[in-house]
Amino acid sequence: MRIDVKQCAQILAQQDNILILTHAHPDGDTLGCGFALCRALLKLGKICYVVNADEIPKKYDYLYEDIAPIKFKQDYVVAVDVATENLLGELEGKYHIDMCIDHHSTNTEYADNLLLEDVPAACQIVFEVIKALGAEMDDKIANCLYTGLTTDTGCFRYASTTADTYRAAAQLIEFGADNGKINRVMFETKTKTYARLERLALDSMRFYENERVAIITITQEMYQLTGSNEQETEAIAPLTRQIEGVEIGITIREKADGTCKASIRTFERVNAAVLAKNFGGGGHNQAAACRFDCSVKEARERLVEKCGELLNDGNNLC
Amino acid sequence: MRIDVKQCAQILAQQDNILILTHAHPDGDTLGCGFALCRALLKLGKICYVVNADEIPKKYDYLYEDIAPIKFKQDYVVAVDVATENLLGELEGKYHIDMCIDHHSTNTEYADNLLLEDVPAACQIVFEVIKALGAEMDDKIANCLYTGLTTDTGCFRYASTTADTYRAAAQLIEFGADNGKINRVMFETKTKTYARLERLALDSMRFYENERVAIITITQEMYQLTGSNEQETEAIAPLTRQIEGVEIGITIREKADGTCKASIRTFERVNAAVLAKNFGGGGHNQAAACRFDCSVKEARERLVEKCGELLNDGNNLC
């Protein structure tokens, strides 16, 4: 069943012993949603906590470090920013999920669903829910919600960012969100190991098809040389697309088992999902991915060939 | 004389034949101010144009390409985002400046002055002036003003960004500002020559004082190798400070005449201006600069020595 913000708040107001689930490999938006909603429900006298399948990266400590973990038997389960149940990772199937609050167009409607697809961060929806619940805002809730807004919009950079997103950010700053510090942690801090990996990755960048295609390759050896790991490669993929004139940017990562994964980023007219589909992958218009059971070198050759076809065939464009 | 937004608008409403000056080496904020104000004054039937000392980088074409340049004898001159007269470059002394609209604390009050130091972008002030003038907003004025807001706040990232800045951005998007495209041009596009220079710059990065100091050196040879130039080095300086644990990040650029310039970026407790002052330079708490009449290598040695003293002496901190 689809529900709106008001219905969502009414249902939550009637519940107690509420368990909130975030998606696996948690990011700023799912965690911001989870802990903001948890804080609001705790203020309303509910028993409530947030669980997720994976370890929370240390940079998100401030979202929850003052909340005492509690064990309780849940009566109601809410998933936040979780498009499909398998994104719960190891928690999949462990709970009956009653409600979902989300903004992904790929959402599979697996529970009572507050789904707003045009909103660039789920935290923007949770902010409206908290207002409708009548919970008193404070700087900690504001920090949680601002974290989701800024991380899911690339610091208010992406085209999906709306006037309402900026207005929500303004309100959250007035409620005490420490925007300068949060943005510094999220966008201005590279670990030394990542900085080393980034240098090797940039060194590996090669251009094809009259420099309209840029490909970075990351090998297992690079992780060993830099002390970095696969988790840190997330920030590498966008670097390929930033070069002037590049229409397709690809980052190929070698996995520990010798297979590899390609992250494809495109710009405007080129459809990334069409390219990925050639290799059994998929995704969005401007960001997609696929896997290869071959070496990085072979994967690169196969991708370059398809890029050439794609760029020369107007039918594959967005 | 200090004036407020209302007085500023009242004065402008009474004038005609208005010349607007931006600072030399024009950036998004000074150009955004200039062309937004020009567009608003043209709408009010005034004769008006914007001049500045240097070539405008191509990426700012959209700010003014539809405005026909006109020659006229100015009756009134307004400088926007120009803290001191010498920042006008070759235009310094060429005009009597009647009014200044600015946000720099270093402003020398050289004209009737609408100065709001706590506002992170001068475009935010000009937006208020345009509202007070009663000029009808449109998407082109909105694009100009949004450009200043986003470029002077690092895409709404810096701690100086206030709730009012976000709220102004929301309004500008509603007036038609193409936020996605502007941010892509300003923050997601690297020229090939810059990308090459950035790689060499990162390769040159060395750490000192238990990795609390990071120094990048850029030589004339690097410009020759990459096809880049000094103008493109602006984006390099922040890279030093992004590494986890680094408290002082310095970029030393070799000039064509063999002297060099150091850009200093610091984080929280370290005062960049104090460090720069040791070498006859100056600036702000977190960003400062100084010049050296010696080689890059010698400048680096002298800076490292002072960094060591500064980090070990609590009196020099912010």
XYZ file of C-alpha atoms in Angstrom:
636
model
C 0.000 0.000 0.000
C 1.246 3.496 -0.838
C 1.058 5.940 2.068
C 1.750 9.666 2.279
C 3.760 11.607 4.849
C 0.737 12.255 7.056
C -0.375 8.590 7.040
C 3.186 7.498 7.732
C 3.358 9.758 10.794
C -0.084 8.618 12.010
C 0.907 4.941 11.792
C 4.236 5.513 13.587
C 2.486 7.534 16.313
C 0.322 4.498 17.100
C 3.227 2.052 17.326
C 5.801 1.267 20.003
C 8.867 -1.031 20.051
C 9.900 0.074 16.598
C 12.894 -1.432 14.858
C 14.458 0.579 12.016
C 16.492 -1.165 9.306
C 19.005 0.537 7.038
C 20.490 -0.997 3.919
C 23.717 -3.011 3.930
C 26.992 -1.141 3.217
C 25.274 1.790 4.913
C 25.780 5.312 3.540
C 24.975 8.756 4.899
C 21.404 8.816 3.665
C 20.219 5.469 5.059
C 22.033 6.068 8.372
C 20.835 9.675 8.569
C 17.241 8.490 8.037
C 17.580 5.704 10.566
C 19.073 7.669 13.417
C 17.023 10.846 12.799
C 13.788 8.840 12.898
C 15.026 6.856 15.905
C 15.852 10.063 17.795
C 12.451 11.555 16.982
C 10.591 8.407 18.092
C 12.641 8.197 21.308
C 11.639 11.815 22.038
C 8.014 10.763 21.665
C 8.533 8.101 24.353
C 8.761 5.089 22.033
C 11.194 2.221 22.386
C 13.224 2.239 19.206
C 16.579 1.325 17.692
C 18.397 1.031 14.362
C 20.049 -2.127 13.049
C 21.899 -2.942 9.866
C 23.907 -5.778 8.390
C 27.337 -4.216 8.146
C 29.781 -2.258 10.190
C 29.099 1.489 10.108
C 32.092 3.457 8.758
C 33.766 5.439 11.529
C 33.078 8.817 9.951
C 29.383 8.384 10.797
C 30.002 7.963 14.565
C 28.427 11.334 15.389
C 25.054 10.187 14.061
C 24.489 7.782 16.939
C 27.294 7.701 19.519
C 25.113 9.198 22.286
C 22.218 6.748 21.735
C 22.363 3.781 24.101
C 21.787 0.525 22.198
C 18.819 -1.402 23.595
C 17.457 -4.875 23.039
C 13.702 -5.298 22.766
C 11.117 -7.374 20.935
C 9.988 -5.297 17.994
C 6.299 -4.839 17.249
C 6.846 -2.790 14.124
C 9.659 -2.707 11.554
C 10.520 0.241 9.277
C 13.084 0.075 6.470
C 14.609 3.414 5.431
C 16.225 4.134 2.040
C 16.013 0.394 1.208
C 14.730 -0.090 -2.367
C 14.565 -3.896 -2.314
C 14.707 -6.460 0.484
C 17.949 -8.004 -0.731
C 19.691 -4.671 -0.092
C 19.298 -5.493 3.609
C 22.206 -7.906 3.190
C 22.383 -10.439 6.002
C 19.226 -9.011 7.589
C 17.143 -10.045 4.573
C 14.301 -12.324 5.628
C 15.081 -11.895 9.322
C 12.180 -9.514 9.993
C 8.696 -8.895 8.667
C 8.949 -5.352 7.331
C 5.845 -3.256 7.980
C 6.819 0.051 6.437
C 9.317 1.447 3.957
C 10.367 5.089 3.528
C 12.305 5.503 0.295
C 13.090 7.580 -2.803
C 14.387 4.965 -5.294
C 12.449 4.409 -8.518
C 13.580 0.769 -8.324
C 11.616 0.237 -5.062
C 9.745 -3.091 -5.140
C 6.871 -2.057 -2.841
C 7.555 -4.803 -0.283
C 5.767 -2.998 2.602
C 3.504 -0.028 3.327
C 5.392 2.397 1.182
C 6.130 6.095 1.579
C 7.902 6.478 -1.768
C 8.762 9.871 -3.258
C 10.886 9.300 -6.335
C 11.630 12.927 -7.173
C 13.258 13.623 -3.831
C 17.060 13.344 -4.096
C 17.641 12.102 -0.515
C 15.449 9.903 1.672
C 16.391 12.155 4.606
C 14.346 14.922 3.006
C 11.271 12.648 3.308
C 12.091 11.612 6.877
C 12.381 15.321 7.782
C 8.769 15.792 6.651
C 7.715 12.687 8.621
C 9.379 14.024 11.782
C 7.607 17.371 11.336
C 4.286 15.535 10.879
C 5.001 13.444 13.987
C 5.370 16.696 15.935
C 8.673 15.607 17.477
C 10.781 18.525 18.653
C 13.768 19.091 16.381
C 17.245 19.430 17.864
C 20.803 19.764 16.573
C 21.408 16.001 16.632
C 18.368 15.163 14.531
C 19.357 18.063 12.259
C 22.890 16.645 11.884
C 21.489 13.222 10.915
C 19.123 14.646 8.302
C 21.657 17.118 6.890
C 24.133 14.229 6.497
C 21.675 12.357 4.276
C 20.832 15.438 2.226
C 24.427 16.354 1.544
C 25.811 12.861 0.891
C 23.033 11.796 -1.502
C 23.258 15.040 -3.513
C 27.072 15.182 -3.739
C 26.961 18.260 -1.480
C 23.962 19.802 -3.290
C 25.784 19.434 -6.589
C 23.739 16.951 -8.607
C 21.033 18.078 -11.022
C 18.475 16.139 -8.956
C 18.842 18.645 -6.106
C 15.666 20.738 -5.914
C 14.665 24.049 -4.364
C 12.990 22.024 -1.580
C 16.275 20.258 -0.847
C 18.046 23.594 -0.398
C 15.172 24.844 1.723
C 15.308 21.741 3.926
C 19.057 22.309 4.366
C 18.396 25.914 5.412
C 15.917 24.753 8.055
C 18.295 22.060 9.334
C 21.100 24.613 9.734
C 18.700 26.763 11.752
C 17.945 23.708 13.899
C 21.698 23.451 14.574
C 23.132 21.174 11.871
C 26.908 21.661 11.723
C 27.043 21.907 7.923
C 30.678 23.012 7.683
C 31.988 20.138 9.770
C 29.758 17.485 8.168
C 30.776 18.532 4.647
C 34.422 18.582 5.620
C 34.212 15.010 6.935
C 32.168 13.742 3.985
C 33.817 15.591 1.095
C 37.133 17.065 2.139
C 38.854 14.197 3.893
C 40.851 11.537 2.102
C 42.577 8.776 4.045
C 46.280 8.516 3.262
C 45.677 5.056 1.792
C 42.910 6.396 -0.459
C 45.063 9.353 -1.532
C 47.814 6.891 -2.567
C 45.328 4.688 -4.444
C 43.845 7.717 -6.194
C 47.281 8.673 -7.493
C 47.890 5.192 -8.911
C 44.378 5.149 -10.357
C 44.907 8.489 -12.114
C 48.258 7.228 -13.399
C 46.461 4.196 -14.878
C 43.937 6.317 -16.787
C 44.067 5.742 -20.558
C 42.054 7.411 -23.313
C 40.383 5.783 -26.340
C 38.127 6.749 -29.256
C 39.612 10.224 -29.784
C 39.756 10.754 -26.007
C 35.982 10.371 -25.684
C 36.500 7.278 -23.491
C 38.629 7.275 -20.312
C 39.407 4.035 -18.490
C 40.991 3.613 -15.059
C 42.134 0.164 -13.958
C 42.588 -0.796 -10.327
C 44.438 -4.018 -9.600
C 44.875 -6.101 -6.444
C 48.542 -5.121 -6.564
C 47.515 -1.461 -6.157
C 45.705 -2.298 -2.916
C 48.854 -3.998 -1.653
C 51.075 -1.079 -2.671
C 48.837 1.559 -1.072
C 47.296 -0.212 1.918
C 43.910 0.704 0.450
C 41.034 -1.690 -0.279
C 38.018 -2.158 -2.487
C 35.720 -0.215 -0.156
C 37.761 2.915 -0.827
C 37.362 2.713 -4.609
C 33.849 4.203 -4.563
C 35.170 7.741 -5.017
C 37.335 6.768 -8.007
C 34.592 6.116 -10.582
C 33.417 9.748 -10.908
C 36.999 10.906 -11.644
C 36.928 9.432 -15.165
C 33.954 11.493 -16.238
C 35.387 14.789 -14.992
C 37.876 15.148 -17.834
C 36.769 17.623 -20.491
C 35.612 15.859 -23.643
C 35.189 12.447 -22.010
C 31.748 10.987 -22.718
C 32.259 7.538 -21.201
C 34.346 7.028 -18.056
C 35.011 3.488 -16.869
C 36.728 2.175 -13.759
C 37.661 -1.517 -13.874
C 38.454 -3.117 -10.523
C 40.208 -6.452 -10.225
C 38.584 -8.629 -7.540
C 40.503 -10.946 -5.216
C 39.264 -13.996 -7.190
C 40.705 -12.684 -10.474
C 37.354 -11.618 -11.962
C 36.631 -7.938 -12.343
C 33.914 -5.323 -12.133
C 33.449 -2.250 -14.305
C 31.750 0.953 -13.095
C 30.525 3.012 -16.019
C 29.808 6.735 -15.844
C 28.517 8.671 -18.820
C 27.640 12.255 -19.584
C 24.390 13.515 -21.071
C 23.748 11.719 -24.351
C 25.463 8.352 -23.781
C 23.438 5.638 -22.035
C 25.561 3.798 -19.449
C 22.941 1.085 -18.899
C 22.981 0.181 -22.617
C 26.754 -0.320 -22.495
C 26.537 -2.395 -19.290
C 23.747 -4.560 -20.723
C 26.135 -5.837 -23.406
C 27.993 -7.583 -20.607
C 25.013 -8.722 -18.535
C 25.026 -5.678 -16.272
C 22.648 -2.773 -15.792
C 21.955 0.481 -14.008
C 20.866 4.009 -14.772
C 21.299 6.310 -17.788
C 24.461 7.920 -16.457
C 25.764 5.270 -14.033
C 25.840 1.515 -14.546
C 28.003 -1.520 -13.799
C 28.856 -4.993 -15.082
C 31.092 -7.955 -14.186
C 33.670 -9.901 -16.186
C 35.072 -13.405 -15.681
C 38.339 -12.402 -17.280
C 41.426 -10.314 -16.679
C 41.306 -6.540 -16.317
C 43.184 -6.223 -19.606
C 40.687 -8.355 -21.514
C 37.720 -6.597 -19.912
C 39.205 -3.273 -20.984
C 39.593 -4.459 -24.582
C 36.016 -5.712 -24.709
C 34.688 -2.480 -23.208
C 36.700 -0.252 -25.563
C 35.311 -2.149 -28.546
C 31.710 -1.717 -27.391
C 32.315 1.945 -26.529
C 33.416 2.514 -30.121
C 30.236 0.908 -31.439
C 28.068 2.825 -28.988
C 29.597 6.226 -29.773
C 29.197 5.605 -33.504
C 25.595 4.411 -33.313
C 23.068 7.114 -32.539
C 20.429 4.526 -31.610
C 22.130 3.665 -28.347
C 22.059 7.176 -27.000
C 19.821 8.468 -24.225
C 29.862 55.934 3.828
C 28.251 52.648 4.774
C 24.917 52.016 3.091
C 22.362 49.230 3.515
C 20.545 47.190 0.851
C 17.604 49.602 0.721
C 19.820 52.685 0.361
C 21.893 50.919 -2.281
C 18.758 50.191 -4.333
C 17.462 53.740 -3.874
C 20.733 55.241 -5.136
C 20.893 52.908 -8.149
C 17.252 53.641 -9.023
C 18.142 57.335 -9.344
C 21.128 56.764 -11.616
C 21.521 56.047 -15.309
C 24.570 55.247 -17.480
C 25.946 52.908 -14.866
C 29.279 51.169 -15.316
C 29.917 48.039 -13.244
C 33.474 46.920 -12.473
C 34.483 43.405 -11.438
C 37.837 42.472 -9.987
C 40.756 41.336 -12.151
C 41.204 37.577 -12.725
C 37.406 37.450 -12.527
C 35.723 34.536 -10.756
C 32.132 33.313 -10.606
C 31.122 35.598 -7.771
C 32.360 38.921 -9.169
C 31.062 38.068 -12.673
C 27.774 36.743 -11.307
C 27.301 39.998 -9.362
C 28.248 42.161 -12.318
C 26.035 40.567 -14.938
C 23.080 39.940 -12.591
C 23.069 43.590 -11.551
C 23.577 44.704 -15.158
C 20.639 42.586 -16.326
C 18.400 43.950 -13.573
C 19.358 47.564 -14.334
C 18.819 47.030 -18.083
C 15.332 45.711 -17.269
C 14.673 48.927 -15.396
C 15.537 50.860 -18.549
C 19.007 52.008 -17.519
C 22.050 52.086 -19.748
C 24.526 49.764 -18.137
C 27.486 47.464 -18.812
C 30.175 45.453 -17.043
C 33.917 45.860 -17.591
C 36.944 44.193 -16.096
C 40.675 44.104 -16.619
C 41.189 40.518 -17.750
C 39.814 38.004 -20.174
C 36.777 36.159 -18.820
C 37.339 32.366 -18.707
C 35.233 30.626 -21.347
C 33.207 28.607 -18.841
C 31.455 31.844 -17.796
C 30.171 32.614 -21.325
C 26.554 31.891 -20.372
C 26.552 34.756 -17.866
C 26.647 37.425 -20.554
C 26.670 36.061 -24.123
C 23.194 37.454 -24.908
C 23.984 40.963 -23.624
C 25.085 43.321 -26.392
C 28.173 45.295 -25.349
C 27.563 49.032 -25.509
C 29.791 52.048 -25.244
C 28.558 55.032 -23.241
C 29.837 57.758 -20.958
C 29.277 56.536 -17.426
C 27.650 58.791 -14.836
C 27.932 56.302 -12.006
C 30.417 53.505 -11.292
C 29.770 50.439 -9.089
C 32.451 47.916 -8.103
C 31.178 44.438 -7.168
C 33.081 41.923 -5.021
C 36.160 44.196 -5.161
C 37.725 44.511 -1.689
C 40.446 47.018 -2.597
C 41.001 49.251 -5.611
C 44.209 47.496 -6.651
C 42.196 44.308 -7.207
C 40.796 46.074 -10.283
C 44.095 45.308 -12.007
C 44.650 47.491 -15.039
C 41.378 49.335 -14.412
C 42.715 50.756 -11.133
C 42.594 54.537 -11.168
C 40.787 54.653 -14.505
C 37.373 55.491 -12.991
C 36.027 57.329 -9.977
C 34.173 54.590 -8.116
C 30.912 55.745 -6.542
C 29.670 52.550 -4.922
C 30.999 49.199 -3.786
C 28.984 46.051 -3.041
C 31.170 43.523 -1.245
C 31.535 40.842 1.427
C 35.284 40.874 2.171
C 36.431 41.813 5.673
C 39.537 43.299 4.037
C 37.420 45.911 2.196
C 39.085 49.343 2.366
C 35.881 51.407 2.157
C 36.956 53.283 -0.976
C 33.360 54.243 -1.984
C 29.790 54.250 -0.706
C 29.912 50.789 0.721
C 27.310 48.046 0.969
C 29.504 45.635 2.928
C 28.111 42.495 4.572
C 31.026 40.499 5.903
C 29.096 37.452 7.130
C 27.632 36.683 3.724
C 29.680 33.985 1.948
C 29.083 35.246 -1.608
C 28.634 38.814 -2.855
C 25.911 37.474 -5.187
C 23.755 36.842 -2.128
C 23.912 40.603 -1.398
C 23.261 41.571 -5.026
C 20.195 39.270 -4.984
C 18.792 41.364 -2.116
C 19.625 44.589 -3.989
C 17.807 43.347 -7.097
C 14.767 42.461 -4.979
C 14.858 45.928 -3.399
C 15.156 47.515 -6.862
C 11.962 45.712 -7.821
C 13.466 44.347 -11.036
C 11.660 41.282 -12.331
C 13.709 38.128 -11.824
C 14.288 35.708 -14.722
C 16.294 32.552 -15.360
C 19.315 34.467 -16.668
C 19.618 36.680 -13.608
C 19.054 33.550 -11.497
C 21.882 31.740 -13.324
C 24.261 34.661 -12.686
C 23.441 34.847 -8.978
C 23.469 31.059 -8.467
C 26.903 30.931 -10.124
C 28.302 33.334 -7.526
C 26.671 31.514 -4.627
C 27.948 28.098 -5.630
C 31.481 29.098 -6.680
C 32.209 31.207 -3.585
C 30.922 28.503 -1.209
C 32.627 25.539 -2.907
C 29.187 24.283 -3.933
C 27.603 25.060 -0.545
C 30.350 23.116 1.187
C 32.269 25.677 3.236
C 31.434 26.336 6.871
C 30.687 29.964 5.967
C 27.562 28.857 4.061
C 24.510 29.951 6.046
C 20.828 29.021 6.118
C 20.175 32.233 4.163
C 22.591 31.112 1.434
C 20.699 27.835 1.017
C 17.406 29.721 1.038
C 18.670 32.113 -1.649
C 19.718 29.098 -3.754
C 16.219 27.616 -3.368
C 14.660 30.845 -4.596
C 17.072 31.097 -7.532
C 16.247 27.541 -8.630
C 12.574 28.498 -8.534
C 13.416 31.513 -10.726
C 14.952 29.068 -13.219
C 18.642 28.722 -12.289
C 20.042 25.592 -13.952
C 21.827 24.355 -10.824
C 22.756 20.924 -12.180
C 24.452 22.281 -15.278
C 26.204 25.166 -13.516
C 27.640 22.854 -10.865
C 28.762 20.389 -13.494
C 30.650 23.113 -15.378
C 32.152 24.655 -12.224
C 32.976 21.544 -10.212
C 32.907 18.455 -12.409
C 34.911 19.476 -15.449
C 38.678 19.292 -15.646
C 40.549 20.271 -18.804
C 42.901 17.566 -20.051
C 45.848 19.877 -19.386
C 44.670 20.483 -15.808
C 44.107 16.751 -15.260
C 47.721 16.103 -16.336
C 49.029 18.886 -14.096
C 47.001 17.574 -11.158
C 48.627 14.154 -11.545
C 52.125 15.633 -11.512
C 51.172 17.859 -8.580
C 49.905 14.889 -6.557
C 53.077 12.985 -7.450
C 55.110 15.904 -6.062
C 53.309 15.902 -2.700
C 55.663 15.302 0.250
C 54.864 15.015 3.945
C 56.714 16.575 6.909
C 56.354 16.895 10.695
C 54.843 13.440 11.226
C 52.669 13.878 8.137
C 50.956 16.932 9.636
C 52.348 19.073 6.802
C 51.824 18.283 3.099
C 53.619 20.253 0.397
C 52.993 20.199 -3.357
C 55.482 21.877 -5.672
C 54.614 23.025 -9.175
C 57.476 23.953 -11.481
C 57.624 25.726 -14.825
C 58.730 22.413 -16.298
C 55.412 20.871 -15.244
C 53.522 23.504 -17.258
C 55.646 22.639 -20.284
C 55.115 18.886 -19.826
C 51.336 19.163 -19.410
C 50.389 22.143 -21.577
C 48.822 23.654 -18.451
C 49.518 27.103 -17.015
C 49.512 29.076 -13.810
C 45.832 30.030 -14.135
C 44.895 26.377 -13.807
C 46.710 25.887 -10.494
C 43.918 27.467 -8.445
C 42.234 24.112 -7.864
C 45.449 22.467 -6.671
C 45.880 24.253 -3.321
C 42.852 22.668 -1.580
C 44.113 19.162 -2.461
C 46.884 19.327 0.160
C 44.490 19.894 3.022
C 42.194 17.013 2.090
C 44.546 14.311 3.314
C 43.541 12.874 6.671
C 45.819 14.118 9.454
C 47.253 17.017 7.471
C 46.994 20.298 9.391
C 48.971 22.519 7.028
C 48.794 22.069 3.258
C 51.078 24.171 1.063
C 51.329 24.522 -2.699
C 54.492 26.221 -3.962
C 54.370 27.478 -7.540
C 57.482 28.441 -9.466
C 56.945 31.660 -11.434
C 58.393 32.317 -14.884
C 60.943 34.738 -13.376
C 62.339 32.081 -11.026
C 60.683 33.437 -7.852
C 57.857 31.482 -6.291
C 54.562 31.810 -4.501
C 53.191 29.624 -1.702
C 49.477 29.071 -1.098
C 48.827 27.924 2.452
C 45.709 26.073 3.543
C 45.159 25.048 7.156
C 42.547 23.194 9.111
C 40.794 24.405 12.266
C 43.404 25.272 14.881
C 46.374 26.319 12.726
C 46.487 29.951 11.572
C 47.557 30.196 7.925
C 47.962 33.990 8.080
C 50.465 33.676 10.959
C 52.599 31.309 8.890
C 52.405 33.548 5.801
C 53.312 36.634 7.851
C 56.725 35.115 8.614
C 57.493 35.562 4.925
C 55.849 38.942 4.391
C 52.550 37.481 3.231
C 49.060 37.422 4.693
C 45.494 36.249 4.331
C 42.803 34.557 6.374
C 42.857 32.039 9.250
C 42.579 29.025 6.963
C 43.922 30.356 3.662
C 46.915 32.630 3.140
C 49.778 33.208 0.713
C 53.324 34.541 0.529
C 56.100 35.064 -2.024
C 59.752 34.012 -2.104
C 62.701 35.386 -4.066
C 64.358 31.981 -4.084
C 64.033 28.543 -5.601
C 61.079 26.271 -4.937
C 63.392 23.936 -3.018
C 64.662 26.673 -0.711
C 61.142 28.050 -0.187
C 60.015 24.573 0.804
C 62.831 24.217 3.335
C 62.062 27.580 4.883
C 58.346 26.793 5.071
C 58.885 23.351 6.606
C 61.063 24.880 9.324
C 58.408 27.480 10.218
C 55.638 24.847 10.100
C 57.554 22.854 12.691
C 57.819 25.894 14.982
C 54.158 26.789 14.457
C 52.830 23.303 15.191
C 54.920 23.115 18.363
C 53.956 26.564 19.668
C 50.396 26.862 20.943
C 50.566 30.669 20.782
C 50.384 30.731 17.012
C 47.133 28.851 16.802
C 43.749 30.297 15.895
